[in-house]
mmCIF file of C-alpha atoms in Angstrom:
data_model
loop_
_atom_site.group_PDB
_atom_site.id
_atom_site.type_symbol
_atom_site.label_atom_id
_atom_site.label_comp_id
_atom_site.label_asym_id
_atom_site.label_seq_id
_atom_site.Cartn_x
_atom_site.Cartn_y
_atom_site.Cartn_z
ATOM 1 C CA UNK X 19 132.770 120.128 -143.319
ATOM 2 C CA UNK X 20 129.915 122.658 -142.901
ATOM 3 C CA UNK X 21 126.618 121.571 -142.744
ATOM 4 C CA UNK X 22 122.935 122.969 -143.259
ATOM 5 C CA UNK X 23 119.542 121.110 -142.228
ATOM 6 C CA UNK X 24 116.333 120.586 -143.992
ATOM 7 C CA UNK X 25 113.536 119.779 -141.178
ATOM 8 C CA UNK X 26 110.541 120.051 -143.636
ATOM 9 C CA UNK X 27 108.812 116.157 -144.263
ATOM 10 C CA UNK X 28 109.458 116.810 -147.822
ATOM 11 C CA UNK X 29 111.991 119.120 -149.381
ATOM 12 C CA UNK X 30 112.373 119.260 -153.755
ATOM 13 C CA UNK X 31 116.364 119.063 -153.441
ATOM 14 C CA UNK X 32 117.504 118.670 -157.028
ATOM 15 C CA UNK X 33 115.406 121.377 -158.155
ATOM 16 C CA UNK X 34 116.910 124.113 -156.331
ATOM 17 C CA UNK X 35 119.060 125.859 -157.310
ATOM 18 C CA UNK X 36 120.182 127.777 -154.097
ATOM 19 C CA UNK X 37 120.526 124.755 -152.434
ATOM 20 C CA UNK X 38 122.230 123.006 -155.533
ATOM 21 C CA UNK X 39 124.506 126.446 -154.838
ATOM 22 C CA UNK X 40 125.248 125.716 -151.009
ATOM 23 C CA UNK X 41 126.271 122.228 -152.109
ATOM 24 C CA UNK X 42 129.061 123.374 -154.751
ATOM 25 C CA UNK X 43 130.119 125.429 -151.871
ATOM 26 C CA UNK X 44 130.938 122.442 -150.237
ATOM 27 C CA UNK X 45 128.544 122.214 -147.857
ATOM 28 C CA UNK X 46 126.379 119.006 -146.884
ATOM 29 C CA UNK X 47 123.097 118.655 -146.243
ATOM 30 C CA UNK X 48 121.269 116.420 -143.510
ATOM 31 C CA UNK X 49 117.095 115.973 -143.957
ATOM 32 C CA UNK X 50 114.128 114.783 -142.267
ATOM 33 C CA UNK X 51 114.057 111.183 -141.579
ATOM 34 C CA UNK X 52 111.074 111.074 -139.949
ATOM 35 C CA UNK X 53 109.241 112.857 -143.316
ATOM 36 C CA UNK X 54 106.719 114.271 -140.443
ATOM 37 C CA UNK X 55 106.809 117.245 -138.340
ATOM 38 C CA UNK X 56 109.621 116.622 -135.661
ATOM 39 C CA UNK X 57 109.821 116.954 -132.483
ATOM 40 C CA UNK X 58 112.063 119.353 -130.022
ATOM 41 C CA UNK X 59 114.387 116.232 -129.405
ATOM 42 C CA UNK X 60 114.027 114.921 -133.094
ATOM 43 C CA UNK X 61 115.055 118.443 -134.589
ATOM 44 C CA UNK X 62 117.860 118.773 -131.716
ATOM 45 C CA UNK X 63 119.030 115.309 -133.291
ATOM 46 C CA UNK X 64 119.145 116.729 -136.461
ATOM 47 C CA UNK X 65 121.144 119.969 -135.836
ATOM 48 C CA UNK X 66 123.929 117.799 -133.770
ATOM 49 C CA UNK X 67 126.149 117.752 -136.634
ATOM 50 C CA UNK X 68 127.124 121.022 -136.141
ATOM 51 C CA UNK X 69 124.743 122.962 -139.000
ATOM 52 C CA UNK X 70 125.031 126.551 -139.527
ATOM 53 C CA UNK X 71 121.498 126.693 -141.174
ATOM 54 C CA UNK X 72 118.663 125.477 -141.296
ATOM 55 C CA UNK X 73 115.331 125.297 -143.561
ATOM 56 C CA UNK X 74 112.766 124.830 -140.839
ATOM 57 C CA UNK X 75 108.956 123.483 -140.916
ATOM 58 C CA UNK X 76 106.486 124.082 -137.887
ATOM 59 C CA UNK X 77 109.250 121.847 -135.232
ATOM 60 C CA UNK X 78 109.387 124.016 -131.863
ATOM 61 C CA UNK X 79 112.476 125.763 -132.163
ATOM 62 C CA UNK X 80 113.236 126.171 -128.579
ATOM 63 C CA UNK X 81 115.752 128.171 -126.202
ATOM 64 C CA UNK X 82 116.977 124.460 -125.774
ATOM 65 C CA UNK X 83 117.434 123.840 -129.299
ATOM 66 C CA UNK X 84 119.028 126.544 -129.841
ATOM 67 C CA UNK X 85 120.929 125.939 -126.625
ATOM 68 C CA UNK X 86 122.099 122.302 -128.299
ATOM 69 C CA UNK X 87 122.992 123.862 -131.648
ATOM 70 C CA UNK X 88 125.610 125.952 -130.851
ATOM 71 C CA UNK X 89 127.250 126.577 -134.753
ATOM 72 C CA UNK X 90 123.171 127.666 -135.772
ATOM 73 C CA UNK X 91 123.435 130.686 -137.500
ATOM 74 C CA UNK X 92 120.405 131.048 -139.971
ATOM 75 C CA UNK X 93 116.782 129.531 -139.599
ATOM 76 C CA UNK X 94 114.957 130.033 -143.067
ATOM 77 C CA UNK X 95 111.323 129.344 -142.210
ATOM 78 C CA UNK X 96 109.693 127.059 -145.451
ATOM 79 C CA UNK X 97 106.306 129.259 -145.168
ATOM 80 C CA UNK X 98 105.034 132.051 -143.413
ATOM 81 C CA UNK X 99 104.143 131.633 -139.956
ATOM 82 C CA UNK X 100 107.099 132.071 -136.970
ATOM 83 C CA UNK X 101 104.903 130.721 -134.385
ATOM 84 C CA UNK X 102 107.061 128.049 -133.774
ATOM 85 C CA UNK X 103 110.467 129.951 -133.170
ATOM 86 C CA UNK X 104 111.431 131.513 -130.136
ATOM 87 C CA UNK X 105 112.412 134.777 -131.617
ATOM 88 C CA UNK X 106 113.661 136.311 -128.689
ATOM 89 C CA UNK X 107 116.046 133.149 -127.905
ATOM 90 C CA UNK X 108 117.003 133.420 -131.366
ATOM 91 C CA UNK X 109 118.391 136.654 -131.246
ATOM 92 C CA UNK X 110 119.887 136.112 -127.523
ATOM 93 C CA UNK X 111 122.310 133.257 -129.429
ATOM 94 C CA UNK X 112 122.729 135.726 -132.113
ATOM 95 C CA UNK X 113 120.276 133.413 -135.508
ATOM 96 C CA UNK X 114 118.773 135.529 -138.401
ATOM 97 C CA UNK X 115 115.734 134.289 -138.976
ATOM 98 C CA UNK X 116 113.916 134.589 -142.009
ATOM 99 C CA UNK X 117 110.076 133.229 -143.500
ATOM 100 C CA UNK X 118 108.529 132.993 -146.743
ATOM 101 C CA UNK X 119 105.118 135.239 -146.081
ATOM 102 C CA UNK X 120 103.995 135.438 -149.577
ATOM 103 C CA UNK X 121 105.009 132.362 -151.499
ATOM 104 C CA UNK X 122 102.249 130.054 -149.524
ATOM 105 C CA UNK X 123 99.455 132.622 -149.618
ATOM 106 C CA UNK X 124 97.844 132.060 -152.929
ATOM 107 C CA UNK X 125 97.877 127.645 -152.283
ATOM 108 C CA UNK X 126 96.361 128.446 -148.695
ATOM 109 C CA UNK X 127 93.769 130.781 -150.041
ATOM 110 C CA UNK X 128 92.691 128.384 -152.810
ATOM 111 C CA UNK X 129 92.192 125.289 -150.332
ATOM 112 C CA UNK X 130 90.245 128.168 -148.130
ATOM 113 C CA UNK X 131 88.141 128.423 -151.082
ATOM 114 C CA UNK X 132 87.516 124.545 -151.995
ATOM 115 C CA UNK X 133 86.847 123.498 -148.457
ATOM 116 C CA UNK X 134 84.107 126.575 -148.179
ATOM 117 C CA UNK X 135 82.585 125.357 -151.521
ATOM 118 C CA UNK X 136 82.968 121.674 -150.201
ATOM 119 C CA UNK X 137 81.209 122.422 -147.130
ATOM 120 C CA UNK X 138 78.267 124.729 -149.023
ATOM 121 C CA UNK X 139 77.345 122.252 -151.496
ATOM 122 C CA UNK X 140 77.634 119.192 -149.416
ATOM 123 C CA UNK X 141 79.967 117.686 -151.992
ATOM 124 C CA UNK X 142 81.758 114.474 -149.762
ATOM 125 C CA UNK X 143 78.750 113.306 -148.809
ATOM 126 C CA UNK X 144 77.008 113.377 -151.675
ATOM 127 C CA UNK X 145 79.956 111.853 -153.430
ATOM 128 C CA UNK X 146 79.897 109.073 -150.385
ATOM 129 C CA UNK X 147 75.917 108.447 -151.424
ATOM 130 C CA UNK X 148 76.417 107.583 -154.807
ATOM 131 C CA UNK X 149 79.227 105.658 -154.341
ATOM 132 C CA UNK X 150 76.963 103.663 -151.894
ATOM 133 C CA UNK X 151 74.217 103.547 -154.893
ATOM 134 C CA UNK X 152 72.328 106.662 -153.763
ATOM 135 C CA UNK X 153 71.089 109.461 -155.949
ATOM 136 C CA UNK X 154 70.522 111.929 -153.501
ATOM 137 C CA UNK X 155 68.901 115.547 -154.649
ATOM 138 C CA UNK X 156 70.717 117.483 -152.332
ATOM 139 C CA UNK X 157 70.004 121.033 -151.332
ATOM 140 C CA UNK X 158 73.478 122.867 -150.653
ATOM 141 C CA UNK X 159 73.889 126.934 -150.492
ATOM 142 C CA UNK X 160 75.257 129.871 -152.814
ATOM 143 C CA UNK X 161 78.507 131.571 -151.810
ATOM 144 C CA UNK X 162 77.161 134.273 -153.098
ATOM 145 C CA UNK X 163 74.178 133.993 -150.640
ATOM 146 C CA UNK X 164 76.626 134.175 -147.587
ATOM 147 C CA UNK X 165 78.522 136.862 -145.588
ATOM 148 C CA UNK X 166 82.139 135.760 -144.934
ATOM 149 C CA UNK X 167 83.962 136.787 -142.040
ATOM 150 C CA UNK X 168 87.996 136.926 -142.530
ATOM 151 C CA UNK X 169 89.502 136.834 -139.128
ATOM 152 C CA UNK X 170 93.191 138.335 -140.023
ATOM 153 C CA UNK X 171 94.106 139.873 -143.563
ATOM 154 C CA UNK X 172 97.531 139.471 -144.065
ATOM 155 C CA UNK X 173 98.932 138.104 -146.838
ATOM 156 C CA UNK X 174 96.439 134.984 -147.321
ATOM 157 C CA UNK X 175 93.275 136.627 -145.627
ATOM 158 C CA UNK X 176 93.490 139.338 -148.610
ATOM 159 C CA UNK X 177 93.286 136.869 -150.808
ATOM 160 C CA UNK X 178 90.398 135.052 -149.373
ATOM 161 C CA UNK X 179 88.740 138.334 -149.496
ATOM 162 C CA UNK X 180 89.041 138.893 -153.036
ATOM 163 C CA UNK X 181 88.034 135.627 -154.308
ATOM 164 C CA UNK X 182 84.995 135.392 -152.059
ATOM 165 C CA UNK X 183 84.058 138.930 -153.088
ATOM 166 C CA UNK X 184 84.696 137.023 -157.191
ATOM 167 C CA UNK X 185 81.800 134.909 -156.085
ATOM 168 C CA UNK X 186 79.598 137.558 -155.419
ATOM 169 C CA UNK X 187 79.829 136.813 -151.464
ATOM 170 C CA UNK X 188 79.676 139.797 -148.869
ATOM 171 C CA UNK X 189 83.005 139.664 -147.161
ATOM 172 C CA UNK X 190 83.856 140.832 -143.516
ATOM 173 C CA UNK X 191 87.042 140.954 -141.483
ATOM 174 C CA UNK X 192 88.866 141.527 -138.347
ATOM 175 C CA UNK X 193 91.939 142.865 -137.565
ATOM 176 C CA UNK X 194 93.401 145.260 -135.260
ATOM 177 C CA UNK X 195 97.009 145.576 -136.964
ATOM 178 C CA UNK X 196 95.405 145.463 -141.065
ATOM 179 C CA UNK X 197 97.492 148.060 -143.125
ATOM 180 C CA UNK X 198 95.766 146.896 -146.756
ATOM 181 C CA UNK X 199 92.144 146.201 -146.866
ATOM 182 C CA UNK X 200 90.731 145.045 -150.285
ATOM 183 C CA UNK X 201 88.129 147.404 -151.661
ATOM 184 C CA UNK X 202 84.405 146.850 -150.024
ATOM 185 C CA UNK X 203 85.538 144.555 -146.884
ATOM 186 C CA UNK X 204 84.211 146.277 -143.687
ATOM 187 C CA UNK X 205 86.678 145.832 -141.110
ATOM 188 C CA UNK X 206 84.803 145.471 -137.738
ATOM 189 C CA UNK X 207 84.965 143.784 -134.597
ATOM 190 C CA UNK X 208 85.599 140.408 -133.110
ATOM 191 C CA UNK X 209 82.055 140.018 -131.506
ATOM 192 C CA UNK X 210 80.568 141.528 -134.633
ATOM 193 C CA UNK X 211 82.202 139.412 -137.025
ATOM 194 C CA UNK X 212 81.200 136.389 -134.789
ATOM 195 C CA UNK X 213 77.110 137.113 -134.313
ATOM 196 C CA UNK X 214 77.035 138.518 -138.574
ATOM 197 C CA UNK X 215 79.246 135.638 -140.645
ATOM 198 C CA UNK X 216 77.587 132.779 -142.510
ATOM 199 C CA UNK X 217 81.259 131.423 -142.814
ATOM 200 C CA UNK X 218 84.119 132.389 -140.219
ATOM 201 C CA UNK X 219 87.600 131.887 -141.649
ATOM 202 C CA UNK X 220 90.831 132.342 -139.758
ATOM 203 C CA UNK X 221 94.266 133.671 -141.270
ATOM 204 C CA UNK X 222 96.012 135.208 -138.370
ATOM 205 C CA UNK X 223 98.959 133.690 -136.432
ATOM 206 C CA UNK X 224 99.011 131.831 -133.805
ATOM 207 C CA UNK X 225 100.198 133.175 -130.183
ATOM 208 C CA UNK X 226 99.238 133.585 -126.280
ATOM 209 C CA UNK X 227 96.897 136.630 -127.985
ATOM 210 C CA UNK X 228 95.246 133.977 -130.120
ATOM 211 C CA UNK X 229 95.384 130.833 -128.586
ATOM 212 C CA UNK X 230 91.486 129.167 -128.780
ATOM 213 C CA UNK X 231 90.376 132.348 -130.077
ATOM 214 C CA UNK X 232 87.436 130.381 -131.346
ATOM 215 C CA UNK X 233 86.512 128.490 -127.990
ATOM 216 C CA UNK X 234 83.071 127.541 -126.433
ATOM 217 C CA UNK X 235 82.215 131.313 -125.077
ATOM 218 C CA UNK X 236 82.622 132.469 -129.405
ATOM 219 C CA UNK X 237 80.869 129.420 -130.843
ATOM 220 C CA UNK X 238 78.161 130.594 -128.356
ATOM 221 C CA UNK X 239 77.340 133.662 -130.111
ATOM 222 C CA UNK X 240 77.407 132.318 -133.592
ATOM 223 C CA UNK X 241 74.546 132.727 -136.120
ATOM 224 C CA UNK X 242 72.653 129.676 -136.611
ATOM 225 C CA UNK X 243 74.085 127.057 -139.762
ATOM 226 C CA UNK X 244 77.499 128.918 -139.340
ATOM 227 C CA UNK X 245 80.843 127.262 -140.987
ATOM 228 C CA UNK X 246 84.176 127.234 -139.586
ATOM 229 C CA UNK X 247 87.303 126.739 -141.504
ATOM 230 C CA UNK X 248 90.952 126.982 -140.330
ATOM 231 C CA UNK X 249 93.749 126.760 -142.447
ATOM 232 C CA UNK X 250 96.327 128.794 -140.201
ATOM 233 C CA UNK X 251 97.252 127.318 -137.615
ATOM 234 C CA UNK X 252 95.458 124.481 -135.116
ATOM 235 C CA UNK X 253 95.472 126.581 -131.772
ATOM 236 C CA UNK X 254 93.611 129.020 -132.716
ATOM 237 C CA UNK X 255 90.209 126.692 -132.236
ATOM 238 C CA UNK X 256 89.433 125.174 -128.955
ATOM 239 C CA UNK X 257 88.663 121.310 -130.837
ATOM 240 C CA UNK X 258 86.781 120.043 -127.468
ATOM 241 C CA UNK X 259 84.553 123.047 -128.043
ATOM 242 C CA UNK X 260 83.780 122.618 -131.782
ATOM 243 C CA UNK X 261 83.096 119.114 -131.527
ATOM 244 C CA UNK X 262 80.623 120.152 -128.829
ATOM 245 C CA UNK X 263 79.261 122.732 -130.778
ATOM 246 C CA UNK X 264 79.138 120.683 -134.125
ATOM 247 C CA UNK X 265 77.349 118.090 -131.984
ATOM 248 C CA UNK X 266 74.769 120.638 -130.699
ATOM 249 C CA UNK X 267 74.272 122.125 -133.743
ATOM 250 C CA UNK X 268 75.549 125.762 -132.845
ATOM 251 C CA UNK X 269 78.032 125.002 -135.745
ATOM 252 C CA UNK X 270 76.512 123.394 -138.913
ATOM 253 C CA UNK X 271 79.987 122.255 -140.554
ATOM 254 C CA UNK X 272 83.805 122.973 -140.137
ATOM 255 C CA UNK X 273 87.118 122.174 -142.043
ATOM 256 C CA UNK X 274 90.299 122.341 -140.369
ATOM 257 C CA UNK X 275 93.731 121.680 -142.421
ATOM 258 C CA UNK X 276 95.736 122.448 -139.083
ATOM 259 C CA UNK X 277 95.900 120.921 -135.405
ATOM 260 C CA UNK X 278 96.877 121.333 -132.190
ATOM 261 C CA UNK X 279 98.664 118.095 -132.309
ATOM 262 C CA UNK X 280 99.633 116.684 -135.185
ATOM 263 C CA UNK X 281 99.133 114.389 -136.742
ATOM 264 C CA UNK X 282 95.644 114.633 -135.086
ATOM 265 C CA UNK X 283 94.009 111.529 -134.180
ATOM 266 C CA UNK X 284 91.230 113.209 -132.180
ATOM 267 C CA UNK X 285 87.831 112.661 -131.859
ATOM 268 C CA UNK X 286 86.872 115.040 -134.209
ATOM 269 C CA UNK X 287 87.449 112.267 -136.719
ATOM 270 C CA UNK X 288 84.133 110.227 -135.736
ATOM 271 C CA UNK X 289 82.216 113.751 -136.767
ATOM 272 C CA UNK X 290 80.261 113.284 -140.140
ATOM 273 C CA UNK X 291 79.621 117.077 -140.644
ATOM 274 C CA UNK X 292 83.785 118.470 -140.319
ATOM 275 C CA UNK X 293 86.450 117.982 -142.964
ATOM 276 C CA UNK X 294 89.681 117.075 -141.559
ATOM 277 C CA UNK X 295 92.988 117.498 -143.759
ATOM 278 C CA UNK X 296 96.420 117.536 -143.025
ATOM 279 C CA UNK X 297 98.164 120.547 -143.006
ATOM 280 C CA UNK X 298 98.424 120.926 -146.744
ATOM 281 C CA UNK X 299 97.351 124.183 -147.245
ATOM 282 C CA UNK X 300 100.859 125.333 -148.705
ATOM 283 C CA UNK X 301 100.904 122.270 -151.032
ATOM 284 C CA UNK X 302 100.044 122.863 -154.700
ATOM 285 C CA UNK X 303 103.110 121.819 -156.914
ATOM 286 C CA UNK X 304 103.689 125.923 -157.625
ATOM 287 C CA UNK X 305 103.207 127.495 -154.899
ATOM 288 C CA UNK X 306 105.608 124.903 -153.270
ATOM 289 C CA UNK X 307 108.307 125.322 -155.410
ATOM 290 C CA UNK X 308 108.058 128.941 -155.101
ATOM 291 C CA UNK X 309 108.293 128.889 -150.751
ATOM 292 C CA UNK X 310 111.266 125.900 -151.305
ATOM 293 C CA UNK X 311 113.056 128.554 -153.692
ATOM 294 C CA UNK X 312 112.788 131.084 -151.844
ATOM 295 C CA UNK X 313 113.295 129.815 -148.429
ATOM 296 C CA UNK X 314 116.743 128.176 -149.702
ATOM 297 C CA UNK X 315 117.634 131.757 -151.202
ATOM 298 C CA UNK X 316 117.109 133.500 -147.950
ATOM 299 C CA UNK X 317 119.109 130.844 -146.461
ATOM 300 C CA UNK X 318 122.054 131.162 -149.286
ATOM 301 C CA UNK X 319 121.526 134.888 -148.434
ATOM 302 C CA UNK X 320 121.577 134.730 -144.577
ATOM 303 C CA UNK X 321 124.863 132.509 -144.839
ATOM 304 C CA UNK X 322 126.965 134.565 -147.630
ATOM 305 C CA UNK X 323 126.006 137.798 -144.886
ATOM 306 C CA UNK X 324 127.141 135.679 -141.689
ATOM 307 C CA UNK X 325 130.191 135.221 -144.079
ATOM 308 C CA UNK X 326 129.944 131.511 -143.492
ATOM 309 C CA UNK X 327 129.529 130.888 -147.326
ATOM 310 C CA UNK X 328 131.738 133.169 -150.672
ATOM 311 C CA UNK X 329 129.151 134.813 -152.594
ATOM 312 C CA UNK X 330 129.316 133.462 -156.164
#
């Protein structure tokens, strides 16, 4: 019986209808157990039945994986970033990969914007003081006062843009490969960006290129009060360094949906001044259902051209 994976924590099964269409082809489907992100051994557990594809989440999908799943034909990334595949081992053992680059955008831009507004008007700890019988008279800041710096503007960083710019907010970026700027967004450099942006906000992927791009040398040259967020992915931001420079004040407040391990349980949790969520930057209901549609339809796809699947 042929067989494809799901290795996302959660995964909308009924209402799919490209899945629902593998499964009248007779194919079966094995999930997540775990309903976490797995590991390499948890996700090689999971292909040993022999699956021809698979509808991956952020799991290290390794030349040993690969190695282990010998009948792996298609990997259909749930969301945009292929950080975690080995591309090149992919195409030595002969896998089409494919991601979702757009469907996510518009959910991770959004939570982009709330923790930014979040962090500006001091909401969670004013909503902490009255819940302790406080009325505090708070003084938080204007987007609109603030220059935003967009580190990447691909897919999700163009959207940041735009809705910043909706707020009245100057908006910077970097990036060296950009092909689509949004109207009035200087693009500039790294150390520019760094020493000019109220708010820095990364959207870029995550590689040997990238790795701690924000570490303890860049928080250095920051403008006084500055705000970090990262919803991409957790290894772009040295965490040792931002807790040191959250604690020293070189960095007034940070949010950070993603983490270098996760789940995190670092010490960036006894900081009052960072929000800390859990990688759910691709999760409103819509957006969701969108990536999960479309990442099962590239996998449908990817199978009916590997001819492991009849079309129809």
């Amino acid at each position: 019986m042929s067989t494809f994976a799901i290795s996302t924590s959660s995964f909308d099964i009924d209402n799919n209808p490209p899945i629902q269409q593998l499964l009248q082809n007779g194919m079966q489907v094995t999930t997540n157990p775990h309903r976490r992100k797995l590991t390499e051994d948890e996700i090689i557990e999971l292909l040993q039945e022999g699956a021809t594809g698979l509808i991956a989440g952020i799991e290290p999908l390794t030349e040993r994986v690969f190695q282990s799943a010998s009948n792996l034909k298609v990997i259909s990334r749930c969301g945009a970033g292929l950080d975690s595949v080995d591309l090149a081992a992919a195409k030595k053992h002969g896998i089409t990969v494919f991601n979702t680059p757009e469907a996510p955008a518009q959910a991770v831009a959004e939570l982009t914007m709330g923790l930014i507004l979040t962090l500006l008007r001091q909401i969670r700890q004013i909503d902490q003081s009255v819940r302790n019988g406080e009325w505090p008279r708070t003084q938080g800041r204007l987007l609109a006062a603030q220059t935003v710096g967009i580190i990447g503007m691909g897919h999700i960083g163009r959207r940041v843009a735009r809705l910043c710019q909706a707020f009245e907010a100057t908006v910077i970026a970097h990036d060296p490969y950009a092909s689509q700027v949004p109207a009035d967004v200087a693009l500039i450099s790294l150390e520019q960006l760094l020493a000019t942006a109220d708010i820095i906000t990364l959207h870029l992927p995550y590689g040997p290129d990238t790795h701690h791009l924000l570490n303890a040398k860049a928080f250095a040259t920051l403008k006084p009060e500055a705000i970090v967020i990262n919803a991409a992915r957790g290894g772009l931001v040295d965490e040792d360094a931002l807790l040191a420079a959250l604690q020293a004040g070189k960095v007034s407040t940070a949010a950070l949906d993603v983490f270098e391990q996760e789940p995190y349980h670092g010490p960036l949790i006894e900081s009052g001044n960072v929000i800390l969520t859990s990688h759910v930057g691709s999760l409103a209901r819509e957006s969701r259902q969108l990536m999960e549609i479309e990442a099962a339809e590239n996998l449908l796809q990817g199978l009916i051209k590997a001819g492991l699947i009849n079309n129809g």
